[in-house]
Short mmCIF file of C-alpha atoms in Angstrom, two decimals:
data_model
loop_
_atom_site.label_atom_id
_atom_site.label_comp_id
_atom_site.label_asym_id
_atom_site.label_seq_id
_atom_site.Cartn_x
_atom_site.Cartn_y
_atom_site.Cartn_z
CA GLU A 1 -14.62 -18.45 6.73
CA VAL A 2 -13.81 -15.99 9.50
CA GLN A 3 -16.89 -14.18 10.76
CA LEU A 4 -17.37 -11.52 13.40
CA LEU A 5 -20.84 -10.48 14.51
CA GLU A 6 -21.33 -7.54 16.85
CA SER A 7 -24.41 -6.95 18.99
CA GLY A 8 -25.52 -4.90 21.96
CA GLY A 9 -25.65 -1.42 20.50
CA GLY A 10 -28.55 0.93 21.08
CA LEU A 11 -29.71 4.20 22.56
CA VAL A 12 -28.48 5.06 26.04
CA GLN A 13 -28.65 8.19 28.15
CA PRO A 14 -25.51 10.13 29.09
CA GLY A 15 -23.93 8.53 32.12
CA GLY A 16 -25.44 5.16 31.27
CA SER A 17 -23.87 1.81 30.50
CA LEU A 18 -23.91 -0.65 27.64
CA ARG A 19 -22.16 -3.94 26.89
CA LEU A 20 -21.18 -4.82 23.36
CA SER A 21 -20.51 -8.37 22.21
CA CYS A 22 -18.65 -9.73 19.21
CA ALA A 23 -19.21 -13.40 18.35
CA ALA A 24 -16.30 -14.90 16.45
CA SER A 25 -16.13 -18.01 14.28
CA GLY A 26 -13.94 -19.60 11.65
CA PHE A 27 -10.57 -19.25 13.43
CA THR A 28 -8.80 -20.22 16.64
CA PHE A 29 -10.10 -17.43 18.85
CA SER A 30 -7.40 -17.62 21.54
CA SER A 31 -4.62 -17.37 18.94
CA HIS A 32 -5.44 -13.79 18.03
CA ALA A 33 -5.70 -10.49 19.80
CA MET A 34 -8.97 -8.67 19.22
CA THR A 35 -9.66 -4.98 18.82
CA TRP A 36 -12.54 -2.51 18.98
CA VAL A 37 -12.52 0.45 16.60
CA ARG A 38 -15.25 3.09 16.47
CA GLN A 39 -16.45 5.58 13.91
CA ALA A 40 -18.52 8.61 14.87
CA PRO A 41 -21.18 9.64 12.32
CA GLY A 42 -19.47 11.11 9.27
CA LYS A 43 -16.03 10.86 10.87
CA GLY A 44 -12.92 8.71 10.58
CA LEU A 45 -11.81 5.58 12.37
CA GLU A 46 -10.68 5.69 16.01
CA TRP A 47 -8.94 2.81 17.78
CA VAL A 48 -10.67 2.13 21.12
CA SER A 49 -9.15 -0.94 22.75
CA SER A 50 -7.29 -4.19 22.18
CA ILE A 51 -6.93 -7.42 24.15
CA GLY A 52 -4.41 -10.22 23.83
CA GLY A 53 -5.33 -13.77 22.92
CA SER A 54 -5.05 -14.96 26.50
CA GLY A 55 -6.98 -11.99 27.82
CA ASP A 56 -4.13 -11.02 30.12
CA SER A 57 -3.05 -7.88 28.26
CA THR A 58 -5.38 -5.00 27.54
CA TYR A 59 -4.86 -1.58 25.96
CA TYR A 60 -7.11 1.46 25.81
CA ALA A 61 -7.29 4.79 24.05
CA ASP A 62 -7.00 7.72 26.45
CA SER A 63 -10.52 8.80 25.47
CA VAL A 64 -12.08 5.68 27.05
CA LYS A 65 -9.56 4.68 29.72
CA GLY A 66 -11.24 4.19 33.08
CA ARG A 67 -14.72 4.03 31.53
CA PHE A 68 -14.55 1.09 29.10
CA THR A 69 -13.42 -2.47 29.86
CA ILE A 70 -12.51 -4.99 27.18
CA SER A 71 -12.71 -8.71 27.89
CA ARG A 72 -13.05 -12.02 26.11
CA ASP A 73 -14.48 -15.48 26.80
CA SER A 74 -12.65 -18.18 24.88
CA SER A 75 -15.24 -20.80 25.85
CA LYS A 76 -17.82 -18.76 23.93
CA ASN A 77 -15.49 -17.31 21.28
CA THR A 78 -16.84 -13.91 22.20
CA LEU A 79 -15.27 -10.49 22.69
CA TYR A 80 -16.90 -7.90 24.93
CA MET A 81 -16.75 -4.19 25.63
CA GLN A 82 -18.33 -2.92 28.83
CA MET A 83 -18.98 0.79 28.41
CA ASN A 84 -19.75 2.87 31.50
CA SER A 85 -20.21 6.61 32.09
CA LEU A 86 -21.14 7.07 28.47
CA ARG A 87 -20.91 10.51 26.90
CA ALA A 88 -22.41 12.05 23.80
CA GLU A 89 -18.99 11.87 22.14
CA ASP A 90 -19.05 8.07 22.47
CA THR A 91 -21.82 7.98 19.86
CA ALA A 92 -20.43 5.88 17.02
CA VAL A 93 -20.55 2.63 15.12
CA TYR A 94 -18.39 0.17 17.02
CA TYR A 95 -16.51 -2.46 15.03
CA CYS A 96 -14.69 -5.50 16.35
CA ALA A 97 -11.75 -6.79 14.36
CA LYS A 98 -9.36 -9.72 14.44
CA ASP A 99 -5.69 -8.85 14.93
CA PHE A 100 -2.92 -10.43 12.93
CA ARG A 101 -0.92 -10.97 16.13
CA ARG A 102 -1.67 -13.04 19.22
CA GLU A 103 -0.61 -10.24 21.54
CA PRO A 104 -0.92 -6.56 20.63
CA ALA A 105 2.21 -4.50 21.15
CA ALA A 106 3.80 -1.35 19.88
CA HIS A 107 6.54 -1.35 17.27
CA GLN A 108 5.34 -4.50 15.55
CA PHE A 109 3.58 -5.47 12.35
CA ASN A 110 -0.10 -5.76 13.16
CA TRP A 111 -3.28 -5.25 11.18
CA PHE A 112 -6.99 -5.87 11.48
CA ASP A 113 -8.71 -8.39 9.25
CA PRO A 114 -11.54 -9.02 9.03
CA TRP A 115 -13.89 -6.57 10.70
CA GLY A 116 -17.44 -7.16 11.88
CA GLN A 117 -20.37 -5.27 10.38
CA GLY A 118 -20.53 -2.85 13.30
CA THR A 119 -23.09 -1.94 15.94
CA LEU A 120 -24.38 1.58 16.52
CA VAL A 121 -24.19 3.16 19.95
CA THR A 122 -26.11 6.39 20.43
CA VAL A 123 -25.66 8.37 23.62
CA SER A 124 -28.41 10.93 23.94
CA SER A 125 -31.06 12.14 26.35
CA ASP B 1 1.37 10.25 20.29
CA ILE B 2 2.03 9.65 16.62
CA GLN B 3 -0.06 11.76 14.25
CA MET B 4 -1.01 10.25 10.91
CA THR B 5 -1.82 12.82 8.24
CA GLN B 6 -3.44 11.75 5.01
CA SER B 7 -3.55 13.87 1.89
CA PRO B 8 -5.59 14.84 0.13
CA SER B 9 -8.66 14.54 2.35
CA SER B 10 -10.72 14.06 -0.80
CA LEU B 11 -10.17 13.83 -4.53
CA SER B 12 -12.21 13.52 -7.68
CA ALA B 13 -11.04 11.15 -10.37
CA SER B 14 -12.28 9.33 -13.44
CA VAL B 15 -12.40 5.64 -14.22
CA GLY B 16 -9.00 4.63 -15.56
CA ASP B 17 -7.08 7.36 -13.71
CA ARG B 18 -3.99 6.67 -11.67
CA VAL B 19 -4.65 7.75 -8.08
CA THR B 20 -2.11 8.35 -5.35
CA ILE B 21 -2.90 8.87 -1.67
CA THR B 22 -0.26 9.90 0.83
CA CYS B 23 0.03 9.16 4.55
CA ARG B 24 2.66 10.93 6.63
CA ALA B 25 3.60 9.94 10.18
CA SER B 26 4.77 12.54 12.70
CA GLN B 27 7.74 10.30 13.52
CA GLY B 28 9.35 7.28 11.93
CA ILE B 29 7.27 4.10 12.06
CA SER B 30 9.46 1.79 9.97
CA SER B 31 7.07 -0.17 7.73
CA TYR B 32 4.36 -0.59 10.36
CA LEU B 33 1.69 0.85 8.07
CA ASN B 34 -1.50 -0.63 6.65
CA TRP B 35 -4.19 0.60 4.28
CA TYR B 36 -7.96 -0.02 4.38
CA GLN B 37 -10.83 0.70 2.03
CA GLN B 38 -14.27 1.60 3.38
CA LYS B 39 -17.45 1.93 1.37
CA PRO B 40 -20.52 3.74 2.74
CA GLY B 41 -22.32 1.73 5.41
CA LYS B 42 -19.72 -1.04 5.33
CA ALA B 43 -16.85 -2.14 7.52
CA PRO B 44 -13.29 -1.30 6.50
CA LYS B 45 -11.45 -3.86 4.38
CA LEU B 46 -7.71 -4.52 4.56
CA LEU B 47 -5.90 -3.74 1.30
CA ILE B 48 -2.19 -3.43 2.11
CA TYR B 49 -0.20 -4.52 5.17
CA GLY B 50 3.39 -3.91 6.14
CA ALA B 51 3.42 -0.85 3.86
CA SER B 52 3.69 -2.80 0.60
CA SER B 53 2.23 -6.31 0.90
CA LEU B 54 -1.01 -6.92 -0.98
CA GLN B 55 -3.69 -8.67 1.05
CA SER B 56 -4.96 -11.90 -0.51
CA GLY B 57 -7.86 -11.31 -2.88
CA VAL B 58 -7.15 -7.61 -3.39
CA PRO B 59 -6.72 -6.60 -7.05
CA SER B 60 -3.16 -5.96 -8.21
CA ARG B 61 -4.03 -2.42 -9.29
CA PHE B 62 -3.61 -1.51 -5.61
CA SER B 63 -0.05 -1.02 -4.37
CA GLY B 64 1.65 0.50 -1.37
CA SER B 65 5.11 1.92 -0.80
CA GLY B 66 7.15 3.86 1.69
CA SER B 67 8.88 3.52 5.03
CA GLY B 68 9.82 5.77 7.91
CA THR B 69 7.46 8.71 7.76
CA ASP B 70 6.10 8.84 4.20
CA PHE B 71 3.82 6.26 2.65
CA THR B 72 1.78 6.01 -0.53
CA LEU B 73 -1.23 4.03 -1.68
CA THR B 74 -1.55 3.89 -5.45
CA ILE B 75 -4.45 2.69 -7.58
CA SER B 76 -2.99 2.18 -11.04
CA SER B 77 -6.26 2.32 -12.98
CA LEU B 78 -9.30 3.43 -11.00
CA GLN B 79 -12.33 1.17 -11.35
CA PRO B 80 -15.97 1.99 -10.53
CA GLU B 81 -15.85 -0.21 -7.41
CA ASP B 82 -12.85 1.73 -6.07
CA PHE B 83 -14.82 4.83 -5.20
CA ALA B 84 -14.60 4.75 -1.43
CA THR B 85 -12.75 6.20 1.55
CA TYR B 86 -9.22 5.01 2.26
CA TYR B 87 -7.49 4.99 5.65
CA CYS B 88 -3.93 4.39 6.70
CA GLN B 89 -3.22 2.76 10.06
CA GLU B 90 0.06 2.56 11.98
CA SER B 91 0.95 -0.24 14.39
CA TYR B 92 3.88 1.55 15.99
CA SER B 93 2.29 3.55 18.81
CA PRO B 94 0.54 0.82 19.17
CA VAL B 95 -2.36 1.87 16.94
CA GLY B 96 -3.46 5.00 15.09
CA PHE B 97 -5.44 5.88 12.00
CA GLY B 98 -5.14 8.61 9.45
CA GLY B 99 -8.08 10.91 8.84
CA GLY B 100 -9.14 9.26 5.59
CA THR B 101 -9.18 10.14 1.90
CA LYS B 102 -12.48 10.08 0.06
CA VAL B 103 -12.18 9.14 -3.61
CA GLU B 104 -15.14 10.47 -5.57
CA ILE B 105 -16.25 10.23 -9.16
CA LYS B 106 -15.33 13.16 -11.37
#
């Protein structure tokens, strides 16, 4: 059974940093791209970032580009998101998800399944 | 950027009703469209991929159709466990989500 377990969320002050982790099991980790999606309280889903199976290709939403860094460690089957210069608008539940494809790209069939249970990040003074 | 517009944003329906949710893309996205169901406090769950393919384990009362700019998610006979929020997601731009449609009990 594929399982994804996020951790690392919490309360952080504006301008602070946080690193999220997503431990994966039940599938060949390096054979799939991985993605972070967030959901602000009471709001819809927002794609944040994706990384290819090899870790060589990364993609970011404009809202986090330059502040967030996605990475992965295949030896630990773990996905990461380093979040710096956090803002109040980054407050959300952060989900990791397994991509259908090995490498994310535009103009291709790709979907996210399954998703982790999410970890809450609150940016507030 | 591609804008994904879902309609309605919310609806009230009764058990047994046929429910249709629409997702419109601001430009053509072929069939690069997926649908998810999210219940309160839970992670989204994949229902439909590639616009019309039913994910394994998802009840057959769910179906998807469309291509290009207009897509539809249909629940043929609404069940109590179907009350949730539904999102479309495109994999053309490379990724974008619709704003969601909340299905509530009438």
